[in-house]
Short mmCIF file of C-alpha atoms and ligand atoms in Angstrom, two decimals:
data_model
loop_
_atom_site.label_atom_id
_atom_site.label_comp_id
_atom_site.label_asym_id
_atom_site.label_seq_id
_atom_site.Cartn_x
_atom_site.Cartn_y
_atom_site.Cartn_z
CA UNK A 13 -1.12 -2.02 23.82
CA UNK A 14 -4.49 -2.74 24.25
CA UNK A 15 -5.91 -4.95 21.01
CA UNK A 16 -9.60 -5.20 22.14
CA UNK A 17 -11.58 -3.94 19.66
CA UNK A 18 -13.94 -0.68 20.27
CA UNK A 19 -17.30 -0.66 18.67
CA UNK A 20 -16.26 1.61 15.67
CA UNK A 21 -13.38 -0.22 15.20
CA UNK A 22 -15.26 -3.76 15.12
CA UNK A 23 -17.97 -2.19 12.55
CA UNK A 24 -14.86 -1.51 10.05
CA UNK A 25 -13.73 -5.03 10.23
CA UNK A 26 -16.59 -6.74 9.07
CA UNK A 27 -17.60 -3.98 6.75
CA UNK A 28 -14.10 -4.99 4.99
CA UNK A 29 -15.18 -8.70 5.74
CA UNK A 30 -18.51 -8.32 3.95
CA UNK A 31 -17.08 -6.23 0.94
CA UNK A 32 -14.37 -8.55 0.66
CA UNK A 33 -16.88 -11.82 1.16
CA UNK A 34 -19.68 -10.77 -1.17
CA UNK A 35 -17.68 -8.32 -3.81
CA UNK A 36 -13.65 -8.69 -3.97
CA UNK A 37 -13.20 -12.32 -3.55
CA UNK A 38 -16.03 -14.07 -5.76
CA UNK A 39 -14.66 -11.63 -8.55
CA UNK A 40 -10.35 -12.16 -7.70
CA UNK A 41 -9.55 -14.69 -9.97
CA UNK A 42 -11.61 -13.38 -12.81
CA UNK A 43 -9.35 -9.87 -12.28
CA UNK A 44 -6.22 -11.15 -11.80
CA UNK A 45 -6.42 -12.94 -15.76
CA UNK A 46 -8.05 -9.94 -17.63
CA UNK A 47 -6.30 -7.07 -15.17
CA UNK A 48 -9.45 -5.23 -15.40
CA UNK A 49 -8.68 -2.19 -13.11
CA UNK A 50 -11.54 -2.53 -10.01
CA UNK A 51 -13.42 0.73 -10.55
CA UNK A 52 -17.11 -0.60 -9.00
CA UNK A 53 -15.04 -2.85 -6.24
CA UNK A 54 -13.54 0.85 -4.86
CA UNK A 55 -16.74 3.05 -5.38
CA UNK A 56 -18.04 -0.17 -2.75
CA UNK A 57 -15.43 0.05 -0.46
CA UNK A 58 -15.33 4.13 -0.45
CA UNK A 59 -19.48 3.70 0.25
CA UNK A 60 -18.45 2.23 3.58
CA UNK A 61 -15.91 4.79 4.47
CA UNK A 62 -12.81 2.42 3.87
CA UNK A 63 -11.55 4.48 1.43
CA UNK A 64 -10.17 7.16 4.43
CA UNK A 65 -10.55 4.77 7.25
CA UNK A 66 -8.04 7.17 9.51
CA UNK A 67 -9.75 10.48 8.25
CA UNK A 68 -11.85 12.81 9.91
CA UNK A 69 -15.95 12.28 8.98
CA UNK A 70 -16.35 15.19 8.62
CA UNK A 71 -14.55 14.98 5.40
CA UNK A 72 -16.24 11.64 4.42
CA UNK A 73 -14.01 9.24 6.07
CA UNK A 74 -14.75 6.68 9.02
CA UNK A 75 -12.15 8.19 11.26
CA UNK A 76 -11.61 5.17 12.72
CA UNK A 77 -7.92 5.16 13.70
CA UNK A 78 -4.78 3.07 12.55
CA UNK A 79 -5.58 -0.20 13.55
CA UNK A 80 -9.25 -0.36 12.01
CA UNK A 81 -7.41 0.85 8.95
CA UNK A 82 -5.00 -1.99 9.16
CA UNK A 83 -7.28 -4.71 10.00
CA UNK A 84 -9.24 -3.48 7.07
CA UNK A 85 -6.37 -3.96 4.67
CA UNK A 86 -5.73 -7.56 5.78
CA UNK A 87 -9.77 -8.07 5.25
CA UNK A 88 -9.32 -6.81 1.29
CA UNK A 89 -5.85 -8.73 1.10
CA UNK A 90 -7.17 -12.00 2.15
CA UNK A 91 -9.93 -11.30 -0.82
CA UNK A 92 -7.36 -9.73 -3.16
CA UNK A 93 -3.98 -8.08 -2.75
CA UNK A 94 -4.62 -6.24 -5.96
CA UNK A 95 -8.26 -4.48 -4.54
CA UNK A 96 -5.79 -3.61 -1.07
CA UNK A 97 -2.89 -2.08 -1.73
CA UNK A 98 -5.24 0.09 -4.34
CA UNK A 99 -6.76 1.14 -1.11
CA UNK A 100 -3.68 1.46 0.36
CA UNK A 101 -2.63 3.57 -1.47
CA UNK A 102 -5.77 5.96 -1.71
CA UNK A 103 -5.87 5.85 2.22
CA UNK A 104 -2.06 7.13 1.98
CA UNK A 105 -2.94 10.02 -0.46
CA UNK A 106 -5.58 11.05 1.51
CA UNK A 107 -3.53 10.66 5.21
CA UNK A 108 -0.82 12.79 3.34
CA UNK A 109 -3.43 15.70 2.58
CA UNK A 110 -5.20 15.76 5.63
CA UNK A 111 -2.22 16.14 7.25
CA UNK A 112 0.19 18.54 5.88
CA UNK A 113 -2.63 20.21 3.17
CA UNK A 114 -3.75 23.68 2.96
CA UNK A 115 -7.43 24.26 4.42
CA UNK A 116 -8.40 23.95 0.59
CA UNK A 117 -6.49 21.02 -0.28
CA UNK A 118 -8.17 19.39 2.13
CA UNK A 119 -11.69 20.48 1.48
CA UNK A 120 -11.35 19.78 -2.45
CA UNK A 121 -9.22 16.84 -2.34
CA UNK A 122 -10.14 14.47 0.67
CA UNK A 123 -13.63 14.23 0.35
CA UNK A 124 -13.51 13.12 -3.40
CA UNK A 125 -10.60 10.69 -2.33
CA UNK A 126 -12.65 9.42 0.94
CA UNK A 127 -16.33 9.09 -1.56
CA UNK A 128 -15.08 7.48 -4.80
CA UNK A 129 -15.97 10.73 -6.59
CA UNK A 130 -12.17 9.90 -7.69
CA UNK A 131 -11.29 6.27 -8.06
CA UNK A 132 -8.30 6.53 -6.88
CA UNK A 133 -5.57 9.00 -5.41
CA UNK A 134 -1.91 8.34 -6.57
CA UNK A 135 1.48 8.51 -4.39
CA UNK A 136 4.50 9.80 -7.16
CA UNK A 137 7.83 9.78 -5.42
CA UNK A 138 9.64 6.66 -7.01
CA UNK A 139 11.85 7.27 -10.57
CA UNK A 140 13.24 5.51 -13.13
CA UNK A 141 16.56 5.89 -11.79
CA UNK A 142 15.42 6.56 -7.96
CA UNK A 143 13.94 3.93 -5.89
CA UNK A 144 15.46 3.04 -2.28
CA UNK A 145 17.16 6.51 -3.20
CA UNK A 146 14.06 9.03 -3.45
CA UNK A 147 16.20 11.74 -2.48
CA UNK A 148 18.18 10.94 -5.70
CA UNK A 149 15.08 12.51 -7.89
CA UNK A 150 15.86 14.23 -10.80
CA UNK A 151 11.53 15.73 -10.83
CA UNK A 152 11.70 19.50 -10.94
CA UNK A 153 9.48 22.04 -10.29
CA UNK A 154 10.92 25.36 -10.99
CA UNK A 155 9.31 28.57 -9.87
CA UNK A 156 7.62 31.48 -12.13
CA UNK A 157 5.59 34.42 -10.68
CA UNK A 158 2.39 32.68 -11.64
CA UNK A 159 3.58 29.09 -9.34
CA UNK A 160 5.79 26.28 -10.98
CA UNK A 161 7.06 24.34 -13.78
CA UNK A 162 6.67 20.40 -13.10
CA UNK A 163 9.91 18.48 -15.24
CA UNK A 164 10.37 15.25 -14.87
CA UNK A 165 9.31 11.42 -14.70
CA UNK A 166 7.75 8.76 -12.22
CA UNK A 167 8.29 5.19 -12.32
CA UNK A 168 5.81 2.41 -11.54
CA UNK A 169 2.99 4.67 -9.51
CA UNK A 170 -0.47 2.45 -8.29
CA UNK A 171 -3.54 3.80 -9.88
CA UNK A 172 -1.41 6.47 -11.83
CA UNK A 173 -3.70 5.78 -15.27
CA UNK A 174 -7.11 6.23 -13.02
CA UNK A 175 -6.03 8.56 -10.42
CA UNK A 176 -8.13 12.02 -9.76
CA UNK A 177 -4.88 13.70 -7.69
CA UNK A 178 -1.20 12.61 -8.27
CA UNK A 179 1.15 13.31 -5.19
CA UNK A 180 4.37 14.65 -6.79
CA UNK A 181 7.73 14.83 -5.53
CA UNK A 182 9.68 17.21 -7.16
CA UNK A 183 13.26 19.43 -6.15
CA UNK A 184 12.10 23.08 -5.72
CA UNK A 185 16.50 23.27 -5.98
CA UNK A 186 19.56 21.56 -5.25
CA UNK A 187 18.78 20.23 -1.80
CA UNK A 188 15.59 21.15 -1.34
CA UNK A 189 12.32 18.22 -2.42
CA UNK A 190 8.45 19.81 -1.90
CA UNK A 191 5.55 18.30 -2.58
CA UNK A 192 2.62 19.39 -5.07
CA UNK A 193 -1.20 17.81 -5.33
CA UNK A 194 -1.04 17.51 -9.04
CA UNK A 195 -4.49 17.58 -11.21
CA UNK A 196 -4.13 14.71 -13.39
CA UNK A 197 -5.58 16.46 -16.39
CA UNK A 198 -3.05 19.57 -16.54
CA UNK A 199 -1.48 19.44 -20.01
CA UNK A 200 2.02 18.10 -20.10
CA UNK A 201 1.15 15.12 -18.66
CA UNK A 202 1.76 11.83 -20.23
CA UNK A 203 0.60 8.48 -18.69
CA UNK A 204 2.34 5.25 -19.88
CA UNK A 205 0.71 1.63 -20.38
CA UNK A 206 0.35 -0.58 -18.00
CA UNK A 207 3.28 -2.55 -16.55
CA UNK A 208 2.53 -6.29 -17.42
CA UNK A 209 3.89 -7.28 -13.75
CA UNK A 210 4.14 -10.80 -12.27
CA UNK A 211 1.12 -10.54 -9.74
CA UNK A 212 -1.54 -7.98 -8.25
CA UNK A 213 -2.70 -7.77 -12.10
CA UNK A 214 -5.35 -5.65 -11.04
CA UNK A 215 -3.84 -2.90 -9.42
CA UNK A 216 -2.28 -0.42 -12.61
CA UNK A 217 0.61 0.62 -12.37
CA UNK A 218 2.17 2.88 -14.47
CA UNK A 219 4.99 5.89 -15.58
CA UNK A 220 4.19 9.23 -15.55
CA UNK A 221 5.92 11.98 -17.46
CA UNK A 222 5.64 15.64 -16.72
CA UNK A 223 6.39 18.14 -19.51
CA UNK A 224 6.15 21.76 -18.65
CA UNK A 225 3.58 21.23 -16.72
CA UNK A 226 2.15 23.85 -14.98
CA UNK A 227 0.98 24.34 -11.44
CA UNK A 228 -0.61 26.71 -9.45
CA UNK A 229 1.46 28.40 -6.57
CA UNK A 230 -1.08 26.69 -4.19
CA UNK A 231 -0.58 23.58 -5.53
CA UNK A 232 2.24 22.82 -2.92
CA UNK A 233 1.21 20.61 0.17
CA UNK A 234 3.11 21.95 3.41
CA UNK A 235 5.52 23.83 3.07
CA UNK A 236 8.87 24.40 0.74
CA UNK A 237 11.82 21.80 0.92
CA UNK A 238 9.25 19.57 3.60
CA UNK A 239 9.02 17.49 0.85
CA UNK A 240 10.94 14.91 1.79
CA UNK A 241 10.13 14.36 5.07
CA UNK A 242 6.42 14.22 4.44
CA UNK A 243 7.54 10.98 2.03
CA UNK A 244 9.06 9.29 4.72
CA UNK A 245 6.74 9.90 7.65
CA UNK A 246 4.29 8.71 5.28
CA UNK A 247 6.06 5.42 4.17
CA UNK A 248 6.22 4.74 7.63
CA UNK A 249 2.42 4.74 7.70
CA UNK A 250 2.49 3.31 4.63
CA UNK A 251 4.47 0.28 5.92
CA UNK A 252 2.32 -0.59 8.39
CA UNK A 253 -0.97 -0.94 5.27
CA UNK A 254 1.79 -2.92 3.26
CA UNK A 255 2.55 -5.12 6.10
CA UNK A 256 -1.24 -5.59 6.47
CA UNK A 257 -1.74 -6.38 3.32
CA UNK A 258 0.87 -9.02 3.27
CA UNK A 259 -1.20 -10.76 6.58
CA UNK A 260 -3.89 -10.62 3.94
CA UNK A 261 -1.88 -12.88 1.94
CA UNK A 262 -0.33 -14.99 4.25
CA UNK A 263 -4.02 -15.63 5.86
CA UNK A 264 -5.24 -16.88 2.18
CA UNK A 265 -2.76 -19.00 1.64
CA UNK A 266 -2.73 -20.63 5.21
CA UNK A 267 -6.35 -21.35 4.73
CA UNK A 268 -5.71 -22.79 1.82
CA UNK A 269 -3.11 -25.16 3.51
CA UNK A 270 -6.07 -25.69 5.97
CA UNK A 271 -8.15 -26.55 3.32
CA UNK A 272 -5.76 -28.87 1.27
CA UNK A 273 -5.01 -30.89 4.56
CA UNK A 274 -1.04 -29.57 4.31
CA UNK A 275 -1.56 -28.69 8.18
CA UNK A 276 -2.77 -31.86 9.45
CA UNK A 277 -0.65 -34.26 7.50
CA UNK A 278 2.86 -34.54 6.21
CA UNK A 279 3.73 -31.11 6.12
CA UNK A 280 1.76 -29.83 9.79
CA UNK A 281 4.96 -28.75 11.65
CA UNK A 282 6.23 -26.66 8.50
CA UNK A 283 2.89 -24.88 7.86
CA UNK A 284 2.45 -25.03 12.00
CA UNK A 285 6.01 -23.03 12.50
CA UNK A 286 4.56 -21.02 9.34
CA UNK A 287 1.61 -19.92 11.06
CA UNK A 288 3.56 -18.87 14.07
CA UNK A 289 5.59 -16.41 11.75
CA UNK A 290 2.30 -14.80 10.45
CA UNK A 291 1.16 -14.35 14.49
CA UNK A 292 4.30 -12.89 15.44
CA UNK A 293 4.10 -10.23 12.12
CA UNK A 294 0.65 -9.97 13.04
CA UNK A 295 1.10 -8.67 16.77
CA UNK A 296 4.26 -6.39 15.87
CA UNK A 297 2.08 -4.94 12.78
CA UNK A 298 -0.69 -4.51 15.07
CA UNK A 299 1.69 -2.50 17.72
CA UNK A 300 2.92 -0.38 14.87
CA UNK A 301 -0.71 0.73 14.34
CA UNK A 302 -1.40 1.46 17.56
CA UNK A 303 2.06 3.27 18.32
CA UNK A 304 0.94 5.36 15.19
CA UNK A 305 -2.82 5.86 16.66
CA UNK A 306 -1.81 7.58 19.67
CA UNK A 307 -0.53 10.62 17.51
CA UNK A 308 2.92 11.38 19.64
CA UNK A 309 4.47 8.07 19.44
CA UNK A 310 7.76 6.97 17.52
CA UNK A 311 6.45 4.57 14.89
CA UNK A 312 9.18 4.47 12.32
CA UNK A 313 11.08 1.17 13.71
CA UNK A 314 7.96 -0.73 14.48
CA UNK A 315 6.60 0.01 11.14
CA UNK A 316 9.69 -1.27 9.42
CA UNK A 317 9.47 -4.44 11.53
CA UNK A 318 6.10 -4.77 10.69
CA UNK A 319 6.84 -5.04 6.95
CA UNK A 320 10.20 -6.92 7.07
CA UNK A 321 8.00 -9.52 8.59
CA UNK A 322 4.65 -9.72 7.63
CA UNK A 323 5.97 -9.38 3.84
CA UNK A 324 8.51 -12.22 4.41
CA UNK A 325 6.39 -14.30 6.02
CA UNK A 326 3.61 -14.51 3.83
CA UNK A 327 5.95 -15.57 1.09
CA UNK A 328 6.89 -18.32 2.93
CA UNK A 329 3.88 -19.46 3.51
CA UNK A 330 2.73 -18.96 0.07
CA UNK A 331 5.93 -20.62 -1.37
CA UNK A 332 5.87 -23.53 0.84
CA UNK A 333 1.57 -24.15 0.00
CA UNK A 334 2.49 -23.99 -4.04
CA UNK A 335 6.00 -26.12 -3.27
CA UNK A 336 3.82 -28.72 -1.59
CA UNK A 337 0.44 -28.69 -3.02
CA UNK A 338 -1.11 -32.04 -3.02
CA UNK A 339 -2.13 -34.30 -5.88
CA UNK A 340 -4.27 -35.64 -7.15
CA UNK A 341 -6.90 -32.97 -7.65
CA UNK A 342 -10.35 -32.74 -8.06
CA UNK A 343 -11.87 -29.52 -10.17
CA UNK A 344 -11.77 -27.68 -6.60
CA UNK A 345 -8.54 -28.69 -5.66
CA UNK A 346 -7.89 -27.22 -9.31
CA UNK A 347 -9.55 -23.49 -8.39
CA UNK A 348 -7.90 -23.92 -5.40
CA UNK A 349 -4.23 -24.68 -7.29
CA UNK A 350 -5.27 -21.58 -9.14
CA UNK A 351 -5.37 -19.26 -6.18
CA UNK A 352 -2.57 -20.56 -5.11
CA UNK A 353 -0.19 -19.56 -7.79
CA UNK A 354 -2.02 -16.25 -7.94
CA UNK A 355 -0.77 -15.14 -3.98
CA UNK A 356 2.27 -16.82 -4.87
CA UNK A 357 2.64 -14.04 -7.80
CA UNK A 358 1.03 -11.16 -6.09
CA UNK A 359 3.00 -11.54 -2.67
CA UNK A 360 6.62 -10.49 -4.41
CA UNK A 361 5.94 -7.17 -4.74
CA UNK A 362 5.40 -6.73 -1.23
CA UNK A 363 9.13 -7.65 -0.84
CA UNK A 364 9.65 -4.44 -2.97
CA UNK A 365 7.15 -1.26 -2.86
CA UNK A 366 7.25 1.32 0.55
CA UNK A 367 10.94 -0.09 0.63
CA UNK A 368 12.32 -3.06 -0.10
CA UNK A 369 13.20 -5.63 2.36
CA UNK A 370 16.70 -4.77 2.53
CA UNK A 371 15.92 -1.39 2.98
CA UNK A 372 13.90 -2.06 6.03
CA UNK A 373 16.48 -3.36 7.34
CA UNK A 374 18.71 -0.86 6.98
CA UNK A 375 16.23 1.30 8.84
CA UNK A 376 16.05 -1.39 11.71
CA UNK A 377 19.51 -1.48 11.99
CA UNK A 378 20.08 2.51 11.79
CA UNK A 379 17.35 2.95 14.52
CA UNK A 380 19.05 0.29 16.89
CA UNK A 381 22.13 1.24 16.59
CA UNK A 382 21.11 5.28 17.37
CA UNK A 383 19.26 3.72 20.53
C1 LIG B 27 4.08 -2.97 -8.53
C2 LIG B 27 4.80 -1.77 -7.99
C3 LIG B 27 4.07 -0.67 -7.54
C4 LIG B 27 4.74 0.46 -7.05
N1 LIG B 27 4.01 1.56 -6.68
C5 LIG B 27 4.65 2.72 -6.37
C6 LIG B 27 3.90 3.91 -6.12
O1 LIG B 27 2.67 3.93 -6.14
N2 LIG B 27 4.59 5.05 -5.88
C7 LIG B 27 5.95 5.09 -5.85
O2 LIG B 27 6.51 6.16 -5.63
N3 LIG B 27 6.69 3.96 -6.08
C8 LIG B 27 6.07 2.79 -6.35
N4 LIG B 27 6.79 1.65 -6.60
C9 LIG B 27 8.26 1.71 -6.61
C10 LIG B 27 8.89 1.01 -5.41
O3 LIG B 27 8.69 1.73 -4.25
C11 LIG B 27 10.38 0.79 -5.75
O4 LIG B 27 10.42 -0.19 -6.77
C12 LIG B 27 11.20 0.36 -4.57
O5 LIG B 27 11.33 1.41 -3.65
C13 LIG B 27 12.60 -0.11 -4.99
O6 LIG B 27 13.21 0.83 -5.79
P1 LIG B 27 13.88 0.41 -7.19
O7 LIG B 27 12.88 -0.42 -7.94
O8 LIG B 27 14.40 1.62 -7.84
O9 LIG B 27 15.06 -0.55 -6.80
P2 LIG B 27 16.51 -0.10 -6.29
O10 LIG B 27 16.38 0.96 -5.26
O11 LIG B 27 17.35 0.18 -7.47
O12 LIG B 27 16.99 -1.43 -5.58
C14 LIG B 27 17.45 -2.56 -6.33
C15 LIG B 27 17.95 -3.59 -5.34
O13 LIG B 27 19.05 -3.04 -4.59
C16 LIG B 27 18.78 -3.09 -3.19
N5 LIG B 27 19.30 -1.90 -2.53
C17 LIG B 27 19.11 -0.60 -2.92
N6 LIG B 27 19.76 0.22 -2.06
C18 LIG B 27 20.32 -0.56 -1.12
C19 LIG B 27 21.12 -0.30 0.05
N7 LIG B 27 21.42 0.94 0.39
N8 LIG B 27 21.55 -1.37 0.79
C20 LIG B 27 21.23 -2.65 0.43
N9 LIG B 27 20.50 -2.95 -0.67
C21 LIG B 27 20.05 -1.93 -1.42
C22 LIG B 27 17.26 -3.14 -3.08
O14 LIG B 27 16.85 -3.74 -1.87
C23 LIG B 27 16.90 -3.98 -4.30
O15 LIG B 27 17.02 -5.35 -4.00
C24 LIG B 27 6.16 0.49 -7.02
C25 LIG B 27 6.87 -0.64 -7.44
C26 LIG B 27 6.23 -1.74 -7.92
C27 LIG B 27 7.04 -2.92 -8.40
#
C-alpha cells in the first residue's frame, strides 16, 4: 500500500482542511446547541467537489479516489462529526448511483448530488423493526403496468427531511429486496420530526413513511432482487467514511488532550497508549481505502476492521479526555470543556450506524473463519 499522497489527492485534503478551518469548525459549537441543519456549510463543501470526492468529473465530482475521500472525512470530522457523516452520506448516495444507475439516473441524479443543487442525498434501508437485520424489511414495492407501489417505513435516515433523492430499499416479493431512487416530493410520502439524539445535533435524522407511493418503472437502480447486495457492498464503502469520520473525532479530542496538558502530565501514558490506538485504526482505515481504490480488491473485512476500530477508539479517547479533564479552568479551558462533551456525545453513534460494533464483528469473525 503505498500512502504517499498524489497531487490530486493532496489538493482534496487541504480543500477539506480549509473548509473545515475557516467554515465548519468556527460555526460547530453554535450548531450542535440550536441543531440548525448545515445547508450553506454543504453548498461549500459541494463547491470544492467534496460532495462526490470518488465520482467521475465529468459528472461534477473530484474523482479523486477512496483515500482522498477518506482523508476528507476525517478533515470535516475533526471540525464537526455532524457536517461529515452528512457528507458521508451524500458521497454514499451518489457512489451507489454511479455505480449500479441507469445512464439517466446517473445524468439526473449525480450531478445535483455532486453540486449542492440538492443538499443532500439520503440512504433508506434501516426500519423500525430492521436494523443489523436489513434483510428483515417489511418496505414493499409492488408492481403495476405503469412501475410500482412503494409501502412501507424507514427508521432514523441522515438528511431524510432535506434530501433531493431518497435511496429506498424495498421487497419486490418474498425473497427478493431492489432498490428505487425515490423523488422526495412524490405524494405518499410523509417525513417525521427530527430525532432529538444525544450528539451530531446537526445532522437530521429522521422516519420516513411511504403510502402508496408511486414510482416510475425506471425508478429502480440495477437490477430486480440486486437490492440487497448493492446495500452491503455499499456499507462496506460506507464503513470505511464512518471509520474516517470517527479519526475525525478521535484527532479533536487528542488535541484537545494536547492542549489541556493531559499528554504531558499525569495522564501521558494513558492518552500516549490512546494515541497509538487512533494510528493503528488510522493505517488499517487507510488500507481499506486503498484495497477499495484499486476497483478488484476484496474490501469487506478491512472495512469492518476499519470501523470496529477507529469507532472504538475514538471513544476512548474522548471518554478518557472528559473523565480526566483538568481543573481549574479559565473561560478557554471552559470552550474547551464544551467541545469536549460535545465529541463525547457525537462519537456514540458511530458505535451504531453502517453496523454496529457487534455486528462488525460478526463480519470479522465470518470472514476469518471462511479463510
Ligand atoms: C443517528 C443515526 C443515523 C442513522 N442513519 C441511518 C441512515 O441514514 N440510513 C439507514 O438506513 N439507517 C440509519 N441508521 C440506522 C442504523 O444503521 C441502525 O440503528 C443500526 O444498524 C442498528 O440497528 P437497530 O438500531 O435496529 O439495532 P438492532 O439491530 O436492533 O440492534 C440492537 C442491539 O443488538 C445487537 N445485535 C443485533 N444483532 C446482533 C447479532 N446478530 N449478534 C450480536 N449482537 C447483535 C446490536 O449490536 C445492538 O447492540 C441510523 C441510526 C442512527 C442512530
Amino acid at each position: 500500500m503505498d500512502v504517499s499522497l498524489s497531487d490530486a489527492q493532496a489538493a482534496v485534503v487541504e480543500d477539506a482542511q480549509s473548509v473545515a478551518a475557516q467554515i465548519i469548525g468556527p460555526a460547530a459549537l453554535a450548531r450542535h446547541k440550536d441543531g440548525e441543519f448545515p445547508l450553506e456549510t454543504l453548498q461549500a463543501l459541494a463547491g470544492r467537489g467534496l460532495m462526490g470526492v470518488n465520482i467521475d468529473a465529468s459528472l461534477g465530482g473530484r474523482d479523486a479516489g477512496v483515500v482522498a475521500y477518506s482523508m476528507a472525512i476525517t478533515e470535516v470530522a475533526c471540525a464537526d462529526p455532524a457536517v461529515a457523516v452528512t457528507m458521508a452520506v451524500n458521497n454514499m448516495v451518489g457512489e451507489v448511483i454511479y455505480a449500479f444507475g441507469s445512464q439517466k439516473q446517473r445524468q439526473e441524479l449525480i450531478p445535483a448530488l455532486t453540486s449542492g443543487r440538492f443538499s443532500s442525498g439520503s440512504f433508506c434501508l434501516s426500519e423500525p423493526g430492521s436494523g443489523s437485520d436489513a434483510a428483515g424489511m417489511r418496505t414493499r414495492a409492488r408492481a403495476t403496468d405503469e412501475g410500482w407501489i412503494l409501502d412501507g417505513t424507514k427508521a432514523w435516515i441522515t438528511s431524510g427531511a432535506h434530501a433531493g433523492v431518497f435511496l429506498v430499499w424495498a421487497k419486490t416479493d418474498e425473497r427478493e429486496i431492489s432498490l428505487f431512487a425515490v423523488d422526495p416530493e412524490l405524494p405518499g410520502i410523509e417525513v417525521g420530526g427530527a430525532e432529538e439524539k444525544m450528539g451530531q445535533h446537526a445532522s437530521n435524522t429522521v422516519a420516513l413513511s411511504f403510502d402508496g407511493v408511486k414510482l416510475p418503472a425506471e425508478a429502480m437502480v440495477g437490477e430486480p432482487g440486486q437490492g440487497f447486495r448493492i446495500a452491503m457492498m455499499a456499507l462496506d464503502g460506507g464503513r470505511i467514511g464512518i471509520a474516517s469520520q470517527s479519526l475525525g473525532i478521535a484527532d479533536a479530542a487528542l488535541q484537545l488532550a494536547d492542549l489541556q496538558q493531559l499528554t504531558t502530565g499525569l495522564h501521558r501514558s494513558l492518552f500516549e497508549s490512546l494515541r497509538a490506538r487512533v494510528e493503528a485504526a488510522r493505517s488499517i482505515t487507510w488500507r481499506a481505502a486503498w484495497l477499495k481504490e484499486q476497483g478488484d480488491r476484496p474490501f469487506s473485512q478491512e472495512a469492518s476492521m476499519a470501523k470496529l476500530s477507529a469507532s472504538e477508539a475514538a471513544h476512548a479517547v474522548a471518554d478518557a479526555l472528559f473523565r480526566y479533564w483538568p481543573t481549574p479552568m479559565s473561560d478557554d479551558d471552559q470552550r474547551r470543556l464544551s467541545m469536549a462533551e460535545k465529541l463525547l456525545r457525537d462519537v456514540r453513534v458511530t458505535r451504531i450506524y453502517e453496523g454496529t460494533s457487534e455486528i462488525q464483528r460478526l463480519v470479522i469473525a465470518r470472514n476469518l473463519l471462511r479463510r
